[in-house]
mmCIF file of C-alpha atoms in Angstrom:
data_model
loop_
_atom_site.group_PDB
_atom_site.id
_atom_site.type_symbol
_atom_site.label_atom_id
_atom_site.label_comp_id
_atom_site.label_asym_id
_atom_site.label_seq_id
_atom_site.Cartn_x
_atom_site.Cartn_y
_atom_site.Cartn_z
ATOM 1 C CA UNK A 1 147.541 214.521 121.871
ATOM 2 C CA UNK A 2 144.817 211.801 121.204
ATOM 3 C CA UNK A 3 145.760 208.655 123.654
ATOM 4 C CA UNK A 4 147.351 205.690 122.480
ATOM 5 C CA UNK A 5 142.924 203.840 122.898
ATOM 6 C CA UNK A 6 141.984 207.255 121.046
ATOM 7 C CA UNK A 7 144.283 206.520 118.395
ATOM 8 C CA UNK A 8 143.497 202.396 118.379
ATOM 9 C CA UNK A 9 139.737 203.019 118.617
ATOM 10 C CA UNK A 10 140.400 205.725 115.049
ATOM 11 C CA UNK A 11 142.337 203.322 113.426
ATOM 12 C CA UNK A 12 139.940 200.558 113.415
ATOM 13 C CA UNK A 13 137.252 202.498 112.824
ATOM 14 C CA UNK A 14 138.521 204.289 109.524
ATOM 15 C CA UNK A 15 140.171 200.655 108.543
ATOM 16 C CA UNK A 16 135.872 199.943 108.863
ATOM 17 C CA UNK A 17 135.220 202.889 106.713
ATOM 18 C CA UNK A 18 137.816 200.607 103.931
ATOM 19 C CA UNK A 19 135.783 197.267 104.327
ATOM 20 C CA UNK A 20 132.503 198.600 103.265
ATOM 21 C CA UNK A 21 134.256 197.181 99.597
ATOM 22 C CA UNK A 22 133.284 194.105 100.446
ATOM 23 C CA UNK A 23 129.608 194.513 101.864
ATOM 24 C CA UNK A 24 127.031 192.787 100.561
ATOM 25 C CA UNK A 25 125.254 194.949 98.569
ATOM 26 C CA UNK A 26 121.607 195.950 99.265
ATOM 27 C CA UNK A 27 122.793 197.399 102.091
ATOM 28 C CA UNK A 28 123.770 201.229 102.365
ATOM 29 C CA UNK A 29 128.073 199.884 102.641
ATOM 30 C CA UNK A 30 127.384 197.677 99.745
ATOM 31 C CA UNK A 31 126.275 200.033 97.167
ATOM 32 C CA UNK A 32 128.698 202.996 98.754
ATOM 33 C CA UNK A 33 130.623 199.776 97.998
ATOM 34 C CA UNK A 34 129.130 199.418 94.063
ATOM 35 C CA UNK A 35 129.124 203.328 93.544
ATOM 36 C CA UNK A 36 132.450 202.923 94.404
ATOM 37 C CA UNK A 37 134.330 200.035 92.084
ATOM 38 C CA UNK A 38 133.126 200.310 89.434
ATOM 39 C CA UNK A 39 135.448 201.808 87.767
ATOM 40 C CA UNK A 40 137.972 202.383 89.802
ATOM 41 C CA UNK A 41 138.745 197.905 90.502
ATOM 42 C CA UNK A 42 137.584 195.758 87.481
ATOM 43 C CA UNK A 43 139.188 193.207 88.834
ATOM 44 C CA UNK A 44 136.003 192.398 90.923
ATOM 45 C CA UNK A 45 133.482 191.653 88.341
ATOM 46 C CA UNK A 46 134.440 188.288 87.384
ATOM 47 C CA UNK A 47 133.399 187.530 91.276
ATOM 48 C CA UNK A 48 129.764 186.330 91.540
ATOM 49 C CA UNK A 49 126.323 187.974 92.069
ATOM 50 C CA UNK A 50 125.912 186.129 95.980
ATOM 51 C CA UNK A 51 129.409 187.072 96.683
ATOM 52 C CA UNK A 52 127.262 190.776 96.556
ATOM 53 C CA UNK A 53 129.591 192.239 93.500
ATOM 54 C CA UNK A 54 127.523 192.857 90.486
ATOM 55 C CA UNK A 55 128.563 190.399 87.470
ATOM 56 C CA UNK A 56 128.796 194.013 84.999
ATOM 57 C CA UNK A 57 127.057 197.251 85.434
ATOM 58 C CA UNK A 58 122.928 197.585 84.246
ATOM 59 C CA UNK A 59 122.840 197.443 80.731
ATOM 60 C CA UNK A 60 118.696 196.467 79.654
ATOM 61 C CA UNK A 61 115.793 199.441 81.253
ATOM 62 C CA UNK A 62 114.598 196.816 84.160
ATOM 63 C CA UNK A 63 118.058 196.575 85.021
ATOM 64 C CA UNK A 64 118.316 200.232 85.653
ATOM 65 C CA UNK A 65 115.237 200.746 86.844
ATOM 66 C CA UNK A 66 115.993 198.130 89.626
ATOM 67 C CA UNK A 67 118.948 199.626 90.408
ATOM 68 C CA UNK A 68 117.826 202.993 90.433
ATOM 69 C CA UNK A 69 116.003 202.066 92.597
ATOM 70 C CA UNK A 70 118.433 200.186 95.147
ATOM 71 C CA UNK A 71 120.328 202.443 95.325
ATOM 72 C CA UNK A 72 117.210 204.936 96.159
ATOM 73 C CA UNK A 73 116.842 202.356 98.796
ATOM 74 C CA UNK A 74 120.039 201.963 100.246
ATOM 75 C CA UNK A 75 119.961 206.296 100.850
ATOM 76 C CA UNK A 76 117.193 205.826 103.133
ATOM 77 C CA UNK A 77 119.015 203.156 105.105
ATOM 78 C CA UNK A 78 121.712 204.793 105.499
ATOM 79 C CA UNK A 79 119.789 208.053 105.982
ATOM 80 C CA UNK A 80 118.480 205.673 109.075
ATOM 81 C CA UNK A 81 121.485 204.454 110.137
ATOM 82 C CA UNK A 82 123.099 207.947 110.187
ATOM 83 C CA UNK A 83 120.057 208.765 112.896
ATOM 84 C CA UNK A 84 120.551 205.684 114.807
ATOM 85 C CA UNK A 85 124.321 206.638 115.231
ATOM 86 C CA UNK A 86 123.227 210.465 116.432
ATOM 87 C CA UNK A 87 120.785 208.737 118.509
ATOM 88 C CA UNK A 88 123.094 205.844 120.596
ATOM 89 C CA UNK A 89 125.305 208.613 120.886
ATOM 90 C CA UNK A 90 123.047 210.843 122.666
ATOM 91 C CA UNK A 91 121.776 208.446 125.199
ATOM 92 C CA UNK A 92 125.019 207.369 125.754
ATOM 93 C CA UNK A 93 126.374 211.322 125.745
ATOM 94 C CA UNK A 94 123.667 211.382 128.769
ATOM 95 C CA UNK A 95 124.739 208.631 130.677
ATOM 96 C CA UNK A 96 128.609 210.590 130.243
ATOM 97 C CA UNK A 97 126.902 213.469 131.443
ATOM 98 C CA UNK A 98 124.983 211.478 134.771
ATOM 99 C CA UNK A 99 128.709 210.358 135.203
ATOM 100 C CA UNK A 100 129.742 213.500 135.657
ATOM 101 C CA UNK A 101 127.190 215.118 137.675
ATOM 102 C CA UNK A 102 127.601 211.966 140.176
ATOM 103 C CA UNK A 103 132.072 213.370 140.369
ATOM 104 C CA UNK A 104 130.550 216.257 141.406
ATOM 105 C CA UNK A 105 129.288 215.476 144.083
ATOM 106 C CA UNK A 106 131.480 213.504 145.460
ATOM 107 C CA UNK A 107 134.039 216.080 144.979
ATOM 108 C CA UNK A 108 131.398 218.458 147.138
ATOM 109 C CA UNK A 109 131.885 215.930 149.486
ATOM 110 C CA UNK A 110 135.881 215.605 149.922
ATOM 111 C CA UNK A 111 135.924 219.452 150.218
ATOM 112 C CA UNK A 112 132.894 218.660 153.240
ATOM 113 C CA UNK A 113 136.392 216.818 155.019
ATOM 114 C CA UNK A 114 138.813 218.866 153.570
ATOM 115 C CA UNK A 115 137.564 222.181 155.349
ATOM 116 C CA UNK A 116 137.904 220.689 159.390
ATOM 117 C CA UNK A 117 141.309 219.285 158.854
ATOM 118 C CA UNK A 118 142.114 222.939 157.156
ATOM 119 C CA UNK A 119 140.759 224.746 160.071
ATOM 120 C CA UNK A 120 142.447 222.234 162.812
ATOM 121 C CA UNK A 121 146.517 223.229 160.319
ATOM 122 C CA UNK A 122 145.618 226.553 160.225
ATOM 123 C CA UNK A 123 144.918 226.989 164.059
ATOM 124 C CA UNK A 124 147.628 225.154 164.712
ATOM 125 C CA UNK A 125 149.470 227.256 162.662
ATOM 126 C CA UNK A 126 149.413 230.670 163.543
ATOM 127 C CA UNK A 127 149.574 229.777 166.706
ATOM 128 C CA UNK A 128 153.386 230.748 168.457
ATOM 129 C CA UNK A 129 153.368 228.649 171.145
ATOM 130 C CA UNK A 130 154.062 226.513 168.513
ATOM 131 C CA UNK A 131 157.119 226.314 167.704
ATOM 132 C CA UNK A 132 159.375 223.532 165.335
ATOM 133 C CA UNK A 133 159.325 220.334 167.976
ATOM 134 C CA UNK A 134 159.676 222.249 171.430
ATOM 135 C CA UNK A 135 155.680 222.109 172.314
ATOM 136 C CA UNK A 136 156.502 218.280 172.471
ATOM 137 C CA UNK A 137 159.681 218.446 174.541
ATOM 138 C CA UNK A 138 158.830 221.328 177.015
ATOM 139 C CA UNK A 139 158.708 219.834 180.686
ATOM 140 C CA UNK A 140 155.042 219.376 182.536
ATOM 141 C CA UNK A 141 152.228 216.685 183.292
ATOM 142 C CA UNK A 142 153.183 215.190 178.888
ATOM 143 C CA UNK A 143 148.995 215.634 179.262
ATOM 144 C CA UNK A 144 149.643 218.300 175.979
ATOM 145 C CA UNK A 145 152.586 216.856 174.504
ATOM 146 C CA UNK A 146 150.246 213.556 173.605
ATOM 147 C CA UNK A 147 146.901 216.389 173.073
ATOM 148 C CA UNK A 148 148.910 217.813 170.142
ATOM 149 C CA UNK A 149 150.423 214.363 168.922
ATOM 150 C CA UNK A 150 147.477 213.701 168.598
ATOM 151 C CA UNK A 151 146.184 216.097 167.137
ATOM 152 C CA UNK A 152 149.280 215.871 164.708
ATOM 153 C CA UNK A 153 147.977 212.673 164.151
ATOM 154 C CA UNK A 154 144.947 213.378 163.091
ATOM 155 C CA UNK A 155 145.983 215.584 160.902
ATOM 156 C CA UNK A 156 148.808 213.056 159.604
ATOM 157 C CA UNK A 157 145.857 210.882 159.600
ATOM 158 C CA UNK A 158 143.144 213.052 158.063
ATOM 159 C CA UNK A 159 145.130 214.347 154.891
ATOM 160 C CA UNK A 160 146.154 211.141 154.066
ATOM 161 C CA UNK A 161 142.765 209.842 152.896
ATOM 162 C CA UNK A 162 141.677 213.022 152.324
ATOM 163 C CA UNK A 163 144.613 212.653 149.120
ATOM 164 C CA UNK A 164 143.678 208.731 147.970
ATOM 165 C CA UNK A 165 140.294 210.641 147.709
ATOM 166 C CA UNK A 166 141.131 212.614 145.285
ATOM 167 C CA UNK A 167 144.083 210.707 143.573
ATOM 168 C CA UNK A 168 141.031 208.569 143.370
ATOM 169 C CA UNK A 169 138.712 211.651 141.831
ATOM 170 C CA UNK A 170 141.421 212.756 140.037
ATOM 171 C CA UNK A 171 141.234 208.804 138.318
ATOM 172 C CA UNK A 172 137.739 208.246 137.522
ATOM 173 C CA UNK A 173 138.012 212.407 135.852
ATOM 174 C CA UNK A 174 141.317 211.131 133.032
ATOM 175 C CA UNK A 175 139.257 208.201 132.523
ATOM 176 C CA UNK A 176 136.048 209.371 131.468
ATOM 177 C CA UNK A 177 137.640 212.689 129.774
ATOM 178 C CA UNK A 178 139.592 209.534 127.419
ATOM 179 C CA UNK A 179 135.618 207.978 126.922
ATOM 180 C CA UNK A 180 133.743 211.019 126.350
ATOM 181 C CA UNK A 181 137.119 212.275 123.688
ATOM 182 C CA UNK A 182 137.204 208.920 122.280
ATOM 183 C CA UNK A 183 132.937 208.375 121.945
ATOM 184 C CA UNK A 184 133.403 212.147 119.857
ATOM 185 C CA UNK A 185 135.723 210.767 117.865
ATOM 186 C CA UNK A 186 134.116 207.559 117.201
ATOM 187 C CA UNK A 187 131.136 209.019 115.821
ATOM 188 C CA UNK A 188 132.476 211.974 113.821
ATOM 189 C CA UNK A 189 134.254 209.092 112.129
ATOM 190 C CA UNK A 190 131.419 206.551 111.971
ATOM 191 C CA UNK A 191 128.964 210.848 110.518
ATOM 192 C CA UNK A 192 131.410 211.125 108.381
ATOM 193 C CA UNK A 193 131.351 207.814 107.000
ATOM 194 C CA UNK A 194 127.810 206.953 106.951
ATOM 195 C CA UNK A 195 127.645 210.454 104.209
ATOM 196 C CA UNK A 196 129.782 209.684 102.705
ATOM 197 C CA UNK A 197 127.938 206.839 101.970
ATOM 198 C CA UNK A 198 124.731 208.699 101.512
ATOM 199 C CA UNK A 199 126.389 210.846 99.115
ATOM 200 C CA UNK A 200 127.570 208.697 97.171
ATOM 201 C CA UNK A 201 124.495 206.634 96.707
ATOM 202 C CA UNK A 202 122.877 209.767 96.504
ATOM 203 C CA UNK A 203 125.094 210.502 93.212
ATOM 204 C CA UNK A 204 124.959 206.559 91.736
ATOM 205 C CA UNK A 205 121.084 206.908 92.199
ATOM 206 C CA UNK A 206 121.751 210.176 89.630
ATOM 207 C CA UNK A 207 123.157 208.457 87.268
ATOM 208 C CA UNK A 208 121.244 205.658 87.251
ATOM 209 C CA UNK A 209 117.845 207.635 86.340
ATOM 210 C CA UNK A 210 120.029 209.720 84.341
ATOM 211 C CA UNK A 211 120.903 206.439 81.828
ATOM 212 C CA UNK A 212 117.409 205.054 82.089
ATOM 213 C CA UNK A 213 116.085 208.702 80.562
ATOM 214 C CA UNK A 214 118.886 208.598 77.499
ATOM 215 C CA UNK A 215 117.876 204.546 76.776
ATOM 216 C CA UNK A 216 113.889 205.762 77.125
ATOM 217 C CA UNK A 217 114.596 208.715 74.687
ATOM 218 C CA UNK A 218 116.662 206.504 72.492
ATOM 219 C CA UNK A 219 113.488 203.890 72.027
ATOM 220 C CA UNK A 220 111.222 207.374 70.625
ATOM 221 C CA UNK A 221 109.903 208.338 74.173
ATOM 222 C CA UNK A 222 109.129 211.870 73.991
ATOM 223 C CA UNK A 223 110.382 212.823 78.004
ATOM 224 C CA UNK A 224 110.054 216.807 78.307
ATOM 225 C CA UNK A 225 112.390 219.624 78.320
ATOM 226 C CA UNK A 226 113.450 220.620 81.782
ATOM 227 C CA UNK A 227 112.506 218.522 84.805
ATOM 228 C CA UNK A 228 109.033 217.754 84.587
ATOM 229 C CA UNK A 229 109.533 214.566 81.900
ATOM 230 C CA UNK A 230 112.581 212.599 83.097
ATOM 231 C CA UNK A 231 111.256 212.751 86.273
ATOM 232 C CA UNK A 232 107.896 211.306 86.314
ATOM 233 C CA UNK A 233 110.085 208.898 83.864
ATOM 234 C CA UNK A 234 112.571 208.825 87.426
ATOM 235 C CA UNK A 235 111.516 204.842 89.076
ATOM 236 C CA UNK A 236 112.717 206.580 92.460
ATOM 237 C CA UNK A 237 109.515 208.327 92.610
ATOM 238 C CA UNK A 238 107.196 205.897 92.358
ATOM 239 C CA UNK A 239 106.458 205.955 96.221
ATOM 240 C CA UNK A 240 105.179 210.037 95.430
ATOM 241 C CA UNK A 241 102.430 208.332 92.929
ATOM 242 C CA UNK A 242 101.216 205.852 95.209
ATOM 243 C CA UNK A 243 100.488 209.006 97.604
ATOM 244 C CA UNK A 244 97.321 209.538 95.417
ATOM 245 C CA UNK A 245 93.429 208.688 94.114
ATOM 246 C CA UNK A 246 93.263 206.637 91.384
ATOM 247 C CA UNK A 247 93.110 208.932 88.424
ATOM 248 C CA UNK A 248 93.894 211.584 90.416
ATOM 249 C CA UNK A 249 97.853 211.126 89.718
ATOM 250 C CA UNK A 250 99.226 213.879 88.446
ATOM 251 C CA UNK A 251 101.622 214.918 85.488
ATOM 252 C CA UNK A 252 104.880 215.398 86.774
ATOM 253 C CA UNK A 253 105.373 211.830 87.904
ATOM 254 C CA UNK A 254 103.722 209.752 84.630
ATOM 255 C CA UNK A 255 105.904 208.854 82.588
ATOM 256 C CA UNK A 256 105.665 209.200 78.316
ATOM 257 C CA UNK A 257 105.502 205.158 76.438
ATOM 258 C CA UNK A 258 106.575 205.229 72.647
ATOM 259 C CA UNK A 259 102.951 205.622 71.360
ATOM 260 C CA UNK A 260 102.509 209.122 71.217
ATOM 261 C CA UNK A 261 99.217 210.364 74.393
ATOM 262 C CA UNK A 262 100.592 207.784 75.492
ATOM 263 C CA UNK A 263 101.490 207.344 79.945
ATOM 264 C CA UNK A 264 101.845 204.960 82.747
ATOM 265 C CA UNK A 265 104.092 205.027 86.257
ATOM 266 C CA UNK A 266 107.849 205.285 86.033
ATOM 267 C CA UNK A 267 108.153 201.482 86.819
ATOM 268 C CA UNK A 268 105.776 200.094 84.977
ATOM 269 C CA UNK A 269 106.601 202.471 81.493
ATOM 270 C CA UNK A 270 111.017 201.302 82.653
ATOM 271 C CA UNK A 271 108.818 197.953 82.040
ATOM 272 C CA UNK A 272 106.740 198.048 79.169
ATOM 273 C CA UNK A 273 109.450 199.493 77.572
ATOM 274 C CA UNK A 274 112.463 196.888 78.091
ATOM 275 C CA UNK A 275 108.884 194.320 77.262
ATOM 276 C CA UNK A 276 108.781 195.929 74.181
ATOM 277 C CA UNK A 277 112.208 195.955 72.887
ATOM 278 C CA UNK A 278 111.371 192.206 73.274
ATOM 279 C CA UNK A 279 108.710 192.234 71.467
ATOM 280 C CA UNK A 280 110.169 194.193 68.388
ATOM 281 C CA UNK A 281 113.208 191.972 67.959
ATOM 282 C CA UNK A 282 109.647 189.427 67.417
ATOM 283 C CA UNK A 283 107.598 190.844 65.082
ATOM 284 C CA UNK A 284 109.839 193.735 63.652
ATOM 285 C CA UNK A 285 107.519 196.741 64.740
ATOM 286 C CA UNK A 286 106.010 198.109 68.079
ATOM 287 C CA UNK A 287 102.963 196.660 69.931
ATOM 288 C CA UNK A 288 99.916 198.991 69.510
ATOM 289 C CA UNK A 289 98.878 200.552 72.796
ATOM 290 C CA UNK A 290 94.532 202.098 72.802
ATOM 291 C CA UNK A 291 94.321 203.291 76.204
ATOM 292 C CA UNK A 292 97.074 203.286 78.910
ATOM 293 C CA UNK A 293 96.713 204.938 82.351
ATOM 294 C CA UNK A 294 93.512 207.625 82.387
ATOM 295 C CA UNK A 295 92.214 210.431 85.040
ATOM 296 C CA UNK A 296 88.903 209.923 86.851
ATOM 297 C CA UNK A 297 86.691 211.967 84.312
ATOM 298 C CA UNK A 298 87.945 209.535 81.595
ATOM 299 C CA UNK A 299 87.068 205.973 83.562
ATOM 300 C CA UNK A 300 84.170 207.889 84.066
ATOM 301 C CA UNK A 301 82.915 208.841 80.139
ATOM 302 C CA UNK A 302 84.258 205.056 80.014
ATOM 303 C CA UNK A 303 81.681 203.840 82.396
ATOM 304 C CA UNK A 304 78.722 204.278 81.269
ATOM 305 C CA UNK A 305 80.339 204.040 77.599
ATOM 306 C CA UNK A 306 80.654 200.053 77.880
ATOM 307 C CA UNK A 307 78.747 198.958 80.687
ATOM 308 C CA UNK A 308 79.745 196.080 82.111
ATOM 309 C CA UNK A 309 83.416 196.397 80.143
ATOM 310 C CA UNK A 310 84.945 198.746 82.671
ATOM 311 C CA UNK A 311 85.816 199.438 86.251
ATOM 312 C CA UNK A 312 83.917 201.122 89.246
ATOM 313 C CA UNK A 313 85.552 204.821 88.656
ATOM 314 C CA UNK A 314 87.932 205.441 91.239
ATOM 315 C CA UNK A 315 88.522 201.769 91.146
ATOM 316 C CA UNK A 316 90.263 200.757 88.033
ATOM 317 C CA UNK A 317 94.156 199.388 87.832
ATOM 318 C CA UNK A 318 94.283 202.434 84.511
ATOM 319 C CA UNK A 319 93.349 204.712 87.069
ATOM 320 C CA UNK A 320 97.058 204.511 88.917
ATOM 321 C CA UNK A 321 99.472 204.278 86.101
ATOM 322 C CA UNK A 322 100.028 200.303 86.142
ATOM 323 C CA UNK A 323 97.670 199.198 83.054
ATOM 324 C CA UNK A 324 97.695 199.518 78.979
ATOM 325 C CA UNK A 325 94.742 198.135 76.396
ATOM 326 C CA UNK A 326 96.834 196.573 73.702
ATOM 327 C CA UNK A 327 95.628 196.322 70.477
ATOM 328 C CA UNK A 328 98.176 195.093 66.873
ATOM 329 C CA UNK A 329 96.944 191.523 66.534
ATOM 330 C CA UNK A 330 96.903 191.357 71.016
ATOM 331 C CA UNK A 331 93.332 192.481 71.317
ATOM 332 C CA UNK A 332 92.733 188.554 69.499
ATOM 333 C CA UNK A 333 92.465 186.032 72.422
ATOM 334 C CA UNK A 334 94.860 183.034 70.950
ATOM 335 C CA UNK A 335 95.990 185.058 68.395
ATOM 336 C CA UNK A 336 100.138 184.767 67.707
ATOM 337 C CA UNK A 337 101.116 188.248 69.524
ATOM 338 C CA UNK A 338 98.553 186.799 72.417
ATOM 339 C CA UNK A 339 100.210 183.436 72.554
ATOM 340 C CA UNK A 340 103.683 185.585 72.755
ATOM 341 C CA UNK A 341 103.411 188.292 75.077
ATOM 342 C CA UNK A 342 101.350 185.176 77.277
ATOM 343 C CA UNK A 343 104.295 183.935 77.451
ATOM 344 C CA UNK A 344 106.951 186.733 78.071
ATOM 345 C CA UNK A 345 104.790 189.027 79.550
ATOM 346 C CA UNK A 346 106.191 188.443 83.160
ATOM 347 C CA UNK A 347 109.381 188.557 82.311
ATOM 348 C CA UNK A 348 109.490 191.541 82.461
ATOM 349 C CA UNK A 349 106.613 192.149 85.417
ATOM 350 C CA UNK A 350 104.179 192.055 83.392
ATOM 351 C CA UNK A 351 100.957 189.771 82.977
ATOM 352 C CA UNK A 352 97.728 188.673 81.670
ATOM 353 C CA UNK A 353 95.253 188.559 85.086
ATOM 354 C CA UNK A 354 93.449 185.597 86.034
ATOM 355 C CA UNK A 355 90.049 187.817 85.498
ATOM 356 C CA UNK A 356 90.670 189.420 82.124
ATOM 357 C CA UNK A 357 90.385 185.401 80.542
ATOM 358 C CA UNK A 358 86.513 185.775 80.983
ATOM 359 C CA UNK A 359 84.692 187.944 83.753
ATOM 360 C CA UNK A 360 84.801 189.934 81.896
ATOM 361 C CA UNK A 361 86.557 189.149 78.486
ATOM 362 C CA UNK A 362 89.539 191.185 78.418
ATOM 363 C CA UNK A 363 92.313 189.583 75.666
ATOM 364 C CA UNK A 364 93.302 192.943 75.406
ATOM 365 C CA UNK A 365 93.933 194.670 78.731
ATOM 366 C CA UNK A 366 97.541 193.532 80.035
ATOM 367 C CA UNK A 367 99.416 194.817 83.752
ATOM 368 C CA UNK A 368 101.879 195.580 85.352
ATOM 369 C CA UNK A 369 102.344 193.606 89.061
ATOM 370 C CA UNK A 370 105.283 195.873 90.557
ATOM 371 C CA UNK A 371 105.701 192.999 93.452
ATOM 372 C CA UNK A 372 106.350 190.974 90.573
ATOM 373 C CA UNK A 373 108.827 193.702 89.041
ATOM 374 C CA UNK A 374 110.435 193.578 92.501
ATOM 375 C CA UNK A 375 112.024 190.791 91.575
ATOM 376 C CA UNK A 376 112.861 190.897 89.095
#
């Protein structure tokens, strides 16, 4: 049965778990709260975003991408918190083990004190001449009686000291045992809480990615059967894309665009699809793409065919899956399409880079800026 103090500790930790729903969004606990309260507590929808609660579930592609990435990042945060908790628990357990070792040494010293007293008591007990109180009242010069009284005083005093030390050691043992019990109980509860957060975050991230995939398919993105196409459009995997050299991105981390044969890195492709929705509302047609991701071989081919108009192979943003060349009017500088895109593209993380205005002059070249996109 746990002690009252242990019961109070468990109650506090349990209360902390239940209060996770009010933590600021972006932390591991808040992302868990957002997952568990999105449908269960519709009344929370009226709270402001500044208070850490989403006003509504994500609806646009950009919002879906952002929330999926937030949930994925929070998984890493929760895992780090779990590792830190385990590390801290290990340090406390080590300290506890040191205390227990010191306690064992003190117990051994106490046993050393007990032995001579025990031997003396045993010797006196086994002496047949010592029968009750008679030795203290025998005739004689009194020296022997005084010696025996002194021995008895010594035994009583020693016994009292040993008993006092034993009581202190027993109390210390009980205290350390209680500390160990409460420490393990708190650690198990907090590990369970963090593990539940990680599981909820993974579920939310997967749900958001599935919603995002369905939305892209509805927009005409040819995401193939199985995991390859869907995986390429998963924005939580962009860290994997960054591990590959320019122009050597594998197919399974590239996301198709609505125009057949064109593809980009997941975050750029999702932002482009969202931008294309707005463009289509304005002009009644989708954006025209003449080029997107270029592998290293394609970069080399264009570099030799169009000297001065293509980046050095291995240096192009096309090779990172972050750039497109557009047609359909955008390629004409100061056309209506160009001006509209220039005015609106940053709202989706896309820019017309400064160099492309003059050196070399490429009005058709547009790039996705991951830093800008992360702020949306």
